[in-house]
Coordinates of C-alpha atoms and ligand atoms in Angstrom, one line a residue:
X258 CA 54.9 124.5 104.0
X259 CA 54.5 124.1 107.8
X260 CA 57.3 125.6 109.8
X261 CA 58.5 122.2 111.3
X262 CA 58.7 120.8 107.9
X263 CA 61.8 122.9 107.3
X264 CA 63.5 120.7 109.8
X265 CA 64.0 117.9 107.2
X266 CA 65.8 119.9 104.5
X267 CA 67.7 121.9 107.0
X268 CA 68.9 118.7 108.8
X269 CA 70.1 117.5 105.5
X270 CA 71.9 120.7 104.8
X271 CA 73.6 120.6 108.2
X272 CA 74.7 117.0 107.5
X273 CA 76.0 118.0 104.1
X274 CA 77.9 121.0 105.5
X275 CA 79.4 119.0 108.3
X276 CA 80.5 116.2 105.9
X277 CA 82.0 118.3 103.2
X278 CA 83.6 120.8 105.6
X279 CA 85.2 118.0 107.7
X280 CA 86.1 115.9 104.6
X281 CA 87.9 118.9 103.1
X282 CA 89.4 119.9 106.4
X283 CA 91.0 116.4 107.0
X284 CA 92.3 116.2 103.4
X285 CA 94.0 119.6 103.7
X286 CA 95.6 118.5 106.9
X287 CA 97.3 115.5 105.7
X288 CA 96.2 114.0 102.4
X289 CA 99.1 111.5 102.3
X290 CA 98.0 109.4 105.2
X291 CA 95.8 106.4 104.1
X292 CA 93.4 106.7 107.0
X293 CA 92.8 110.3 106.2
X294 CA 92.0 109.4 102.6
X295 CA 89.4 106.9 103.7
X296 CA 88.0 109.5 106.2
X297 CA 87.6 111.8 103.2
X298 CA 86.0 109.1 101.2
X299 CA 83.5 108.4 104.0
X300 CA 82.7 112.1 104.5
X301 CA 82.2 112.5 100.8
X302 CA 79.6 109.7 100.5
X303 CA 77.7 111.0 103.5
X304 CA 77.9 114.5 102.0
X305 CA 76.5 113.4 98.6
X306 CA 73.7 111.5 100.3
X307 CA 72.9 114.6 102.4
X308 CA 72.9 117.0 99.4
X309 CA 70.6 114.8 97.4
X310 CA 68.4 114.4 100.6
X311 CA 68.1 118.2 100.7
X312 CA 67.1 118.6 97.0
X313 CA 64.7 115.7 97.3
X314 CA 63.0 117.4 100.4
X315 CA 62.6 120.7 98.6
X316 CA 61.5 119.2 95.3
X317 CA 58.2 120.6 94.1
X318 CA 57.6 118.1 91.2
X319 CA 57.3 114.4 91.1
X320 CA 60.0 114.1 88.5
X321 CA 62.5 116.1 90.5
X322 CA 61.7 114.2 93.7
X323 CA 62.2 110.9 91.9
X324 CA 65.5 112.1 90.4
X325 CA 66.9 113.2 93.8
X326 CA 65.6 110.3 95.8
X327 CA 67.5 108.0 93.3
X328 CA 70.6 110.3 93.6
X329 CA 70.3 109.9 97.4
X330 CA 70.5 106.2 97.0
X331 CA 73.9 106.4 95.3
X332 CA 75.1 108.1 98.4
X333 CA 73.4 105.6 100.7
X334 CA 74.9 102.6 98.9
X335 CA 78.4 103.9 99.6
X336 CA 78.0 105.3 103.1
X337 CA 77.8 102.0 104.9
X338 CA 80.5 100.6 102.5
X339 CA 82.9 103.5 103.0
X340 CA 82.4 103.3 106.7
X341 CA 83.1 99.6 106.7
X342 CA 86.2 100.3 104.6
X343 CA 87.3 103.1 106.9
X344 CA 87.0 100.9 110.0
X345 CA 89.1 98.2 108.3
X346 CA 91.8 100.7 107.5
X347 CA 91.6 102.1 111.1
X348 CA 92.0 98.6 112.5
X349 CA 94.7 97.8 109.9
X350 CA 92.8 94.8 108.7
X351 CA 92.2 95.8 105.1
X352 CA 95.2 93.9 103.8
X353 CA 94.1 90.6 105.4
X354 CA 92.9 88.0 102.9
X355 CA 89.6 87.4 104.6
X356 CA 88.7 91.1 104.7
X357 CA 89.9 91.6 101.1
X358 CA 87.5 88.9 100.1
X359 CA 84.7 90.5 102.2
X360 CA 85.4 93.9 100.6
X361 CA 85.4 92.4 97.1
X362 CA 81.9 91.0 97.8
X363 CA 80.6 94.2 99.3
X364 CA 81.9 96.3 96.4
X365 CA 80.5 93.9 93.8
X366 CA 77.1 94.1 95.5
X367 CA 77.5 97.9 95.8
X368 CA 77.9 98.1 92.0
X369 CA 74.9 95.8 91.5
X370 CA 72.8 98.3 93.6
X371 CA 74.2 101.1 91.5
X372 CA 73.0 99.4 88.3
X373 CA 69.7 98.6 89.9
X374 CA 69.2 102.1 90.9
X375 CA 68.7 103.2 87.3
X376 CA 65.7 101.0 87.1
X377 CA 62.3 100.7 89.0
X378 CA 63.7 97.7 90.9
X379 CA 65.3 99.9 93.5
X380 CA 63.1 103.0 93.8
X381 CA 59.8 102.3 92.1
X382 CA 58.4 105.8 92.3
X383 CA 57.4 108.5 94.7
X384 CA 54.0 109.2 96.4
X385 CA 52.6 111.3 99.2
X386 CA 53.2 109.7 102.6
X387 CA 52.5 111.2 106.1
X388 CA 53.2 114.9 105.6
X389 CA 55.7 114.4 102.8
X390 CA 54.5 115.1 99.3
X391 CA 57.0 112.7 97.6
X392 CA 58.2 109.7 99.5
X393 CA 60.1 106.9 97.6
X394 CA 58.3 103.6 97.0
X395 CA 60.7 100.7 97.5
X396 CA 61.2 98.3 94.6
X397 CA 61.8 94.6 95.2
X398 CA 65.6 95.1 95.5
X399 CA 65.3 97.8 98.2
X400 CA 64.8 95.3 101.1
X401 CA 67.9 93.3 100.3
X402 CA 69.9 96.5 100.0
X403 CA 68.7 97.6 103.4
X404 CA 69.7 94.3 105.0
X405 CA 73.1 94.6 103.4
X406 CA 73.4 98.2 104.7
X407 CA 72.6 97.2 108.3
X408 CA 74.8 94.2 108.0
X409 CA 77.8 96.4 107.0
X410 CA 77.2 98.8 109.9
X411 CA 76.8 96.0 112.4
X412 CA 79.9 94.3 111.1
X413 CA 82.0 97.4 111.4
X414 CA 80.6 98.1 114.9
X415 CA 81.4 94.5 116.0
X416 CA 85.0 94.9 114.8
X417 CA 85.3 98.2 116.7
X418 CA 83.7 96.7 119.8
X419 CA 86.3 93.8 119.8
X420 CA 89.0 96.4 119.4
X421 CA 87.5 98.4 122.3
X422 CA 87.6 95.5 124.6
X423 CA 91.2 94.6 123.7
X424 CA 92.7 98.1 123.7
X425 CA 93.9 100.5 126.4
X426 CA 94.4 104.1 127.0
X427 CA 94.1 106.5 124.0
X428 CA 93.2 103.7 121.6
X429 CA 90.3 102.6 123.8
X430 CA 88.9 106.1 124.1
X431 CA 89.3 106.6 120.4
X432 CA 87.4 103.4 119.6
X433 CA 84.7 104.3 122.2
X434 CA 84.1 107.6 120.4
X435 CA 83.7 105.9 117.1
X436 CA 81.3 103.5 118.6
X437 CA 79.2 106.2 120.2
X438 CA 79.2 108.0 116.8
X439 CA 78.0 105.0 114.9
X440 CA 75.3 104.2 117.6
X441 CA 73.9 107.7 117.3
X442 CA 74.0 107.6 113.5
X443 CA 72.3 104.3 113.6
X444 CA 69.5 105.4 115.9
X445 CA 69.1 108.7 113.9
X446 CA 69.6 107.3 110.4
X447 CA 67.2 104.4 111.1
X448 CA 64.3 107.0 111.4
X449 CA 64.7 107.3 107.6
X450 CA 63.4 103.8 106.9
X451 CA 60.0 103.2 108.5
X452 CA 58.1 105.4 106.1
X453 CA 59.4 103.4 103.2
X454 CA 57.3 100.6 104.5
X455 CA 54.4 102.8 105.4
X456 CA 55.1 103.0 109.1
X457 CA 54.2 106.5 110.0
X458 CA 57.4 107.7 111.6
X459 CA 59.1 110.8 110.1
X460 CA 63.0 110.9 109.9
X461 CA 63.3 113.0 113.0
X462 CA 66.7 111.6 113.8
X463 CA 68.3 112.6 110.6
X464 CA 70.4 115.4 112.0
X465 CA 72.2 112.9 114.3
X466 CA 74.1 111.9 111.2
X467 CA 76.1 115.1 111.6
X468 CA 77.1 114.1 115.1
X469 CA 78.3 110.8 113.6
X470 CA 80.5 112.6 111.1
X471 CA 81.8 115.0 113.7
X472 CA 82.6 112.3 116.3
X473 CA 84.3 110.1 113.7
X474 CA 86.5 112.8 112.4
X475 CA 87.2 114.1 115.9
X476 CA 88.1 110.7 117.2
X477 CA 90.5 109.8 114.4
X478 CA 92.1 113.3 114.0
X479 CA 92.4 114.1 117.7
X480 CA 94.2 111.0 118.6
X481 CA 95.9 110.7 115.2
X482 CA 97.5 113.7 113.7
X483 CA 96.6 117.0 115.2
X484 CA 95.8 119.0 118.2
X485 CA 92.4 120.6 118.7
X486 CA 94.0 123.7 120.1
X487 CA 95.6 124.3 116.7
X488 CA 92.2 123.7 115.0
X489 CA 90.5 126.1 117.4
X490 CA 93.1 128.8 116.7
X491 CA 92.7 128.2 112.9
X492 CA 88.9 128.4 113.0
X493 CA 89.0 131.5 115.3
X494 CA 91.4 133.3 112.9
X495 CA 89.3 132.2 109.9
X496 CA 86.1 133.6 111.3
X497 CA 87.7 136.9 112.2
X498 CA 89.2 137.2 108.7
X499 CA 85.9 136.5 107.1
X500 CA 84.2 139.2 109.3
X501 CA 87.0 141.7 108.4
X502 CA 86.7 140.8 104.8
X503 CA 82.9 141.3 104.7
X504 CA 83.4 144.6 106.6
X505 CA 85.9 145.7 103.9
X506 CA 83.6 144.9 101.0
X507 CA 80.8 146.9 102.6
X508 CA 83.0 150.1 102.7
X509 CA 81.3 153.2 101.4
X510 CA 84.2 154.9 99.8
X511 CA 87.8 154.2 98.7
X512 CA 89.5 155.6 101.7
X513 CA 87.4 153.5 104.0
X514 CA 88.1 150.5 101.8
X515 CA 91.8 151.1 102.0
X516 CA 91.6 151.5 105.8
X517 CA 89.6 148.3 106.3
X518 CA 91.8 146.3 104.0
X519 CA 94.8 147.5 106.0
X520 CA 92.9 146.2 109.1
X521 CA 92.4 142.9 107.4
X522 CA 96.1 142.7 106.5
X523 CA 97.2 143.4 110.0
X524 CA 94.6 140.9 111.3
X525 CA 95.9 138.2 108.9
X526 CA 99.5 138.8 110.1
X527 CA 98.5 138.4 113.7
X528 CA 96.3 135.4 112.9
X529 CA 99.2 133.7 111.2
X530 CA 101.5 134.5 114.2
X531 CA 98.9 133.1 116.6
X532 CA 98.5 129.8 114.6
X533 CA 102.2 129.4 114.4
X534 CA 102.8 129.9 118.1
X535 CA 100.0 127.5 119.0
X536 CA 101.5 125.0 116.6
X537 CA 105.0 125.4 118.0
X538 CA 103.6 125.0 121.6
X539 CA 101.8 121.9 120.7
X540 CA 104.9 120.4 118.9
X541 CA 107.0 121.2 122.0
X542 CA 104.5 119.5 124.3
X543 CA 104.5 116.5 122.1
X544 CA 108.2 116.4 122.2
X545 CA 108.2 116.7 125.9
X546 CA 105.7 113.9 126.3
X547 CA 107.7 111.7 124.0
X548 CA 110.8 112.4 126.0
X549 CA 109.0 111.6 129.2
X550 CA 107.8 108.3 127.8
X551 CA 111.2 107.3 126.7
X552 CA 112.6 108.3 130.1
X553 CA 110.0 106.2 131.8
X554 CA 111.0 103.2 129.7
X555 CA 114.7 103.8 130.5
X556 CA 113.9 104.1 134.1
X557 CA 112.0 100.8 134.2
X558 CA 114.9 99.1 132.5
X559 CA 117.2 100.5 135.1
X560 CA 115.1 99.4 137.9
X561 CA 115.0 95.9 136.4
X562 CA 118.8 95.9 136.1
X563 CA 119.2 97.1 139.6
X564 CA 117.0 94.3 140.8
X565 CA 119.0 91.8 138.9
X566 CA 122.2 93.2 140.4
X567 CA 120.8 92.9 143.9
X568 CA 119.8 89.4 143.4
X569 CA 123.2 88.6 142.0
X570 CA 125.0 90.3 144.9
X571 CA 122.7 88.5 147.4
X572 CA 123.5 85.1 146.0
X573 CA 127.2 85.7 145.5
X574 CA 127.6 87.2 149.0
X575 CA 125.8 84.2 150.7
X576 CA 128.1 81.8 148.8
X577 CA 131.2 83.8 149.8
X578 CA 130.3 84.3 153.5
X579 CA 130.5 80.6 154.6
X580 CA 134.0 79.8 153.3
X581 CA 135.3 83.0 154.7
X582 CA 134.0 82.1 158.2
X583 CA 135.5 78.7 157.9
X584 CA 138.9 80.2 157.0
X585 CA 138.6 82.5 160.0
X586 CA 137.9 79.5 162.2
X587 CA 141.0 77.6 161.0
X588 CA 143.3 80.6 161.3
X589 CA 142.2 80.9 165.0
X590 CA 142.7 77.2 165.6
X591 CA 146.2 77.2 164.1
X592 CA 147.1 80.3 166.1
X593 CA 145.9 78.6 169.3
X594 CA 148.1 75.6 168.6
X595 CA 145.4 73.1 167.9
X596 CA 147.6 71.6 165.1
X597 CA 151.0 71.9 166.9
X598 CA 152.7 75.0 168.2
X599 CA 153.1 77.5 165.4
X600 CA 156.4 79.3 164.9
X601 CA 156.8 83.0 165.3
X602 CA 156.9 83.4 161.5
X603 CA 153.8 81.4 161.1
X604 CA 151.9 83.5 163.6
X605 CA 153.0 86.6 161.7
X606 CA 151.7 85.2 158.4
X607 CA 148.5 84.1 160.1
X608 CA 148.0 87.6 161.3
X609 CA 148.3 88.9 157.8
X610 CA 145.9 86.2 156.6
X611 CA 143.5 87.1 159.3
X612 CA 143.5 90.8 158.4
X613 CA 142.9 90.1 154.8
X614 CA 140.2 87.6 155.6
X615 CA 138.5 90.2 158.0
X616 CA 138.6 92.7 155.2
X617 CA 136.8 90.3 152.9
X618 CA 134.3 89.4 155.5
X619 CA 133.6 93.2 156.1
X620 CA 133.1 93.6 152.3
X621 CA 130.8 90.7 152.0
X622 CA 128.8 91.8 155.0
X623 CA 128.4 95.2 153.5
X624 CA 127.1 93.6 150.3
X625 CA 124.7 91.5 152.3
X626 CA 123.5 94.6 154.2
X627 CA 123.0 96.5 150.9
X628 CA 121.0 93.7 149.3
X629 CA 118.9 93.4 152.4
X630 CA 118.3 97.2 152.5
X631 CA 117.4 97.4 148.8
X632 CA 115.1 94.4 148.9
X633 CA 113.5 95.8 152.0
X634 CA 114.5 92.8 154.0
X635 CA 116.4 94.6 156.7
X636 CA 115.1 93.5 160.1
X637 CA 115.5 95.7 163.1
X638 CA 115.5 94.1 166.5
X639 CA 114.8 96.7 169.1
X640 CA 115.7 96.0 172.7
X641 CA 116.7 98.0 175.8
X642 CA 120.5 98.5 176.1
X643 CA 123.1 100.7 177.6
X644 CA 124.6 102.8 174.8
X645 CA 127.4 104.2 177.0
X646 CA 128.6 100.7 177.8
X647 CA 128.6 99.8 174.1
X648 CA 130.6 102.9 173.2
X649 CA 133.2 102.3 176.0
X650 CA 133.6 98.6 174.9
X651 CA 134.0 99.7 171.3
X652 CA 136.7 102.2 172.2
X653 CA 138.6 99.4 174.0
X654 CA 138.3 97.2 171.0
X655 CA 139.7 99.9 168.6
X656 CA 142.5 101.0 170.9
X657 CA 145.1 98.5 169.6
X658 CA 144.4 99.6 166.0
X659 CA 144.7 103.3 166.9
X660 CA 147.9 102.7 168.9
X661 CA 149.4 100.9 166.0
X662 CA 148.9 104.0 163.9
X663 CA 150.1 106.3 166.6
X664 CA 146.6 107.9 167.1
X665 CA 145.1 108.6 170.5
X666 CA 141.5 107.4 170.8
X667 CA 139.4 109.0 173.5
X668 CA 135.9 108.8 174.8
X669 CA 133.8 111.6 176.1
X670 CA 130.2 111.0 177.3
X671 CA 127.5 111.9 179.7
X672 CA 125.2 109.5 181.5
X673 CA 122.5 108.2 179.0
X674 CA 119.4 106.4 180.3
X675 CA 118.7 102.9 179.0
X676 CA 116.5 102.9 175.9
X677 CA 115.5 100.7 173.1
X678 CA 117.4 100.4 169.9
X679 CA 118.9 97.7 167.6
X680 CA 122.2 97.0 169.3
X681 CA 123.9 95.2 166.4
X682 CA 123.0 97.9 163.9
X683 CA 124.1 100.8 166.1
X684 CA 127.3 99.0 167.0
X685 CA 127.9 98.5 163.3
X686 CA 127.5 102.2 162.6
X687 CA 129.9 103.2 165.4
X688 CA 132.4 100.6 164.2
X689 CA 132.2 102.1 160.7
X690 CA 132.7 105.6 161.8
X691 CA 135.7 104.7 164.0
X692 CA 137.1 102.4 161.4
X693 CA 137.0 105.3 158.9
X694 CA 138.4 107.8 161.4
X695 CA 141.4 105.5 161.9
X696 CA 141.7 104.6 158.2
X697 CA 141.6 108.3 157.1
X698 CA 143.9 109.7 159.8
X699 CA 147.7 109.6 160.0
X700 CA 148.1 111.5 163.3
X701 CA 146.3 113.3 166.0
X702 CA 143.4 112.5 168.2
X703 CA 140.1 110.6 167.6
X704 CA 137.3 111.5 169.9
X705 CA 134.1 109.4 170.3
X706 CA 131.4 111.4 172.1
X707 CA 127.8 111.0 173.1
X708 CA 125.2 113.3 174.6
X709 CA 121.5 113.6 175.1
X710 CA 119.8 115.9 172.6
X711 CA 116.2 116.6 171.5
X712 CA 114.7 113.6 173.3
X713 CA 117.3 111.3 171.8
X714 CA 121.0 110.8 171.7
X715 CA 123.7 112.2 169.5
X716 CA 126.9 110.2 168.9
X717 CA 129.8 111.5 167.0
X718 CA 133.4 110.6 165.9
X719 CA 135.8 113.5 165.4
X720 CA 139.2 113.0 163.9
X721 CA 142.1 115.2 162.7
X722 CA 142.7 113.2 159.6
X723 CA 142.5 114.0 155.8
X724 CA 139.1 115.7 156.0
X725 CA 137.1 116.4 152.9
X726 CA 136.1 119.2 150.6
X727 CA 132.7 121.0 150.8
X728 CA 131.7 119.5 147.4
X729 CA 131.8 116.0 148.8
X730 CA 129.5 116.7 151.7
X731 CA 126.3 116.4 149.8
X732 CA 127.1 113.0 148.3
X733 CA 129.2 111.3 150.9
X734 CA 126.4 109.2 152.2
X735 CA 125.4 107.9 148.8
X736 CA 125.8 104.3 147.7
X737 CA 129.3 103.6 146.2
X738 CA 130.4 107.2 146.7
X739 CA 134.0 107.7 147.6
X740 CA 135.2 111.3 148.2
X741 CA 137.8 113.2 146.2
X742 CA 139.9 113.1 149.3
X743 CA 140.7 109.4 148.8
X744 CA 141.5 109.7 145.1
X745 CA 145.0 108.5 144.5
X746 CA 145.4 107.3 148.1
X747 CA 146.1 103.6 148.7
X748 CA 143.2 103.0 151.0
X749 CA 140.9 100.1 150.6
X750 CA 137.2 100.8 150.4
X751 CA 133.9 100.5 148.5
X752 CA 132.0 103.6 149.4
X753 CA 129.3 101.4 150.9
X754 CA 130.1 101.6 154.7
X755 CA 128.5 104.9 155.6
X756 CA 125.7 104.4 153.1
X757 CA 124.7 101.3 155.1
X758 CA 125.1 103.4 158.3
X759 CA 122.7 106.0 157.0
X760 CA 120.1 103.3 156.2
X761 CA 120.5 101.8 159.7
X762 CA 120.1 105.1 161.4
X763 CA 117.1 106.0 159.2
X764 CA 115.6 102.7 160.3
X765 CA 115.7 104.2 163.8
X766 CA 114.0 107.4 162.5
X767 CA 117.2 109.3 163.1
X768 CA 119.6 111.1 160.8
X769 CA 123.4 111.1 160.0
X770 CA 125.8 113.8 159.2
X771 CA 129.4 114.2 158.0
X772 CA 131.2 117.5 158.1
X773 CA 134.7 118.8 157.6
X774 CA 136.3 122.2 157.6
X775 CA 138.2 121.1 154.4
X776 CA 141.0 118.9 153.2
X777 CA 143.6 117.9 155.9
X778 CA 141.4 119.6 158.5
X779 CA 139.8 116.6 160.1
X780 CA 136.2 115.6 160.0
X781 CA 133.2 114.7 162.1
X782 CA 130.7 111.9 161.4
X783 CA 127.8 111.4 163.7
X784 CA 124.2 110.4 164.1
X785 CA 121.1 111.2 166.1
X786 CA 118.4 108.7 167.1
X787 CA 115.3 109.3 169.2
X788 CA 114.6 107.6 172.4
X789 CA 111.4 106.2 171.0
Ligands
ADP1117 P1 135.0 103.7 152.1 O1 134.9 102.2 151.9 O2 135.5 104.4 150.8 O3 135.6 104.1 153.3 P2 132.6 104.7 153.3 O4 131.2 104.6 152.9 O5 133.0 104.2 154.6 O6 133.4 104.1 152.1 O7 133.0 106.2 153.1 C1 132.6 107.0 152.0 C2 133.6 108.1 151.7 O8 133.5 109.0 152.8 C3 135.1 107.7 151.8 O9 135.5 107.2 150.5 C4 135.7 109.0 152.1 O10 135.8 109.8 151.0 C5 134.7 109.7 153.0 N1 135.0 109.5 154.5 C6 134.4 108.6 155.3 N2 134.9 108.7 156.6 C7 135.9 109.7 156.5 C8 136.8 110.3 157.5 N3 136.8 110.0 158.7 N4 137.5 111.3 157.0 C9 137.5 111.7 155.7 N5 136.8 111.2 154.8 C10 135.9 110.2 155.1

């Protein structure tokens, strides 16, 4: 026999080994899963076909060649059918009525071929063709069988292709691998047919069938039930153990045998440990990725809720703002005597009303600021202004409130050049800091200061009020955060004021701070913004 001729039986042997090894391997892994059972079924049919192929190729008599080429046909009849069935199970379509019907037809025809295969209608005989001593001669039923075979393969491929187009991520990659596998097998396997019809092409592509099996098993198992690292560890340990075992058998005397068996024992123990640790590691990673996935989902849900909350706040605040402004207007008109001179008592009551109304307006404004910030709608209007003038005016504005609480409010500042900033926003920040300083102090002095620093300005409000503990420092500028220092105190607030301040200052590329030496030791809130 010529050397290259060995290629054909050897290719069959490789196909058989790959099919049976993988079929057995998947079954051992998880025989309870339906998809695995069909994978095993498919591997077995390809394996049987390959074994018969091998014996047919090495046959030395006509009778034996005829016998094995007929055996080969039994495998061939069921390879396309088992593949089609496997694809249906993979796509979870095998329970649909239409596909049940298709399967019923295919299996019926399959058994018709099986019956025909015992007669001359299918394989009529064998004769020498090309460099093969015994090549099968097709009977009249062989051509219809071939059409059916190709139809089943194309049908399965079409279903996979549709799935490929519709799926994403892992599923898409998995389907692609299956498609590549079937394409290779088709190209390779098809080289088996020409010679049946006297076209002088030898089955050079036969070995590609192995790749088909390997890719199919790999694709389904990898993305399905197991990790390749575990498989690698198992194969590695298995090979080592076989080597140690052979080495032990080849021992020359008993003491050497004992020694080598001990080696094998130790090796097995280490191997088992290795496999276990790889398994554990893989399981842990899977757990982690599951966790990450569910966290991601929860996070998305939270973002959605946050968005809905913002929209609600935005709508509610806009609806509230207008009536509050109208009430404010009327209070001022009544106080000014537009509807007749008010009595002293009335003015007193109007003052209370005005204060409460102002509180509400501040709250609604904060909500509006927050929703604008969170929806990225905050607009900054930068224009040149005199910061010292703004600070002095603000001090004047707050003096009556400080006086009323017996606090002394002072201003300390150096000359600052005119520069560009959003006047309203910065004023809002200073208002908030001063408002808090007064709100959270019962006595002492409040100092508003400004100085030039690092090519920008630093503004701070220092008080001798309730102060706050170190643990609050990190969170004090967070949304809705109210410090431990205000717990149990009857002071109105939402924990939004200085959060809004931080956002406004960050909009100027600056930063804020709040510090205190501790409870009852006063505090300092301030910000820095650059000149440009
Ligand atoms: P609130 O509406 O509660 O005043 P803010 O956002 O203005 O909300 O302030 C957040 C928290 O920071 C307050 O609840 C308080 O714990 C703390 N805080 C702010 N300013 C001062 C201050 N001057 N002295 C002590 N604590 C303050």
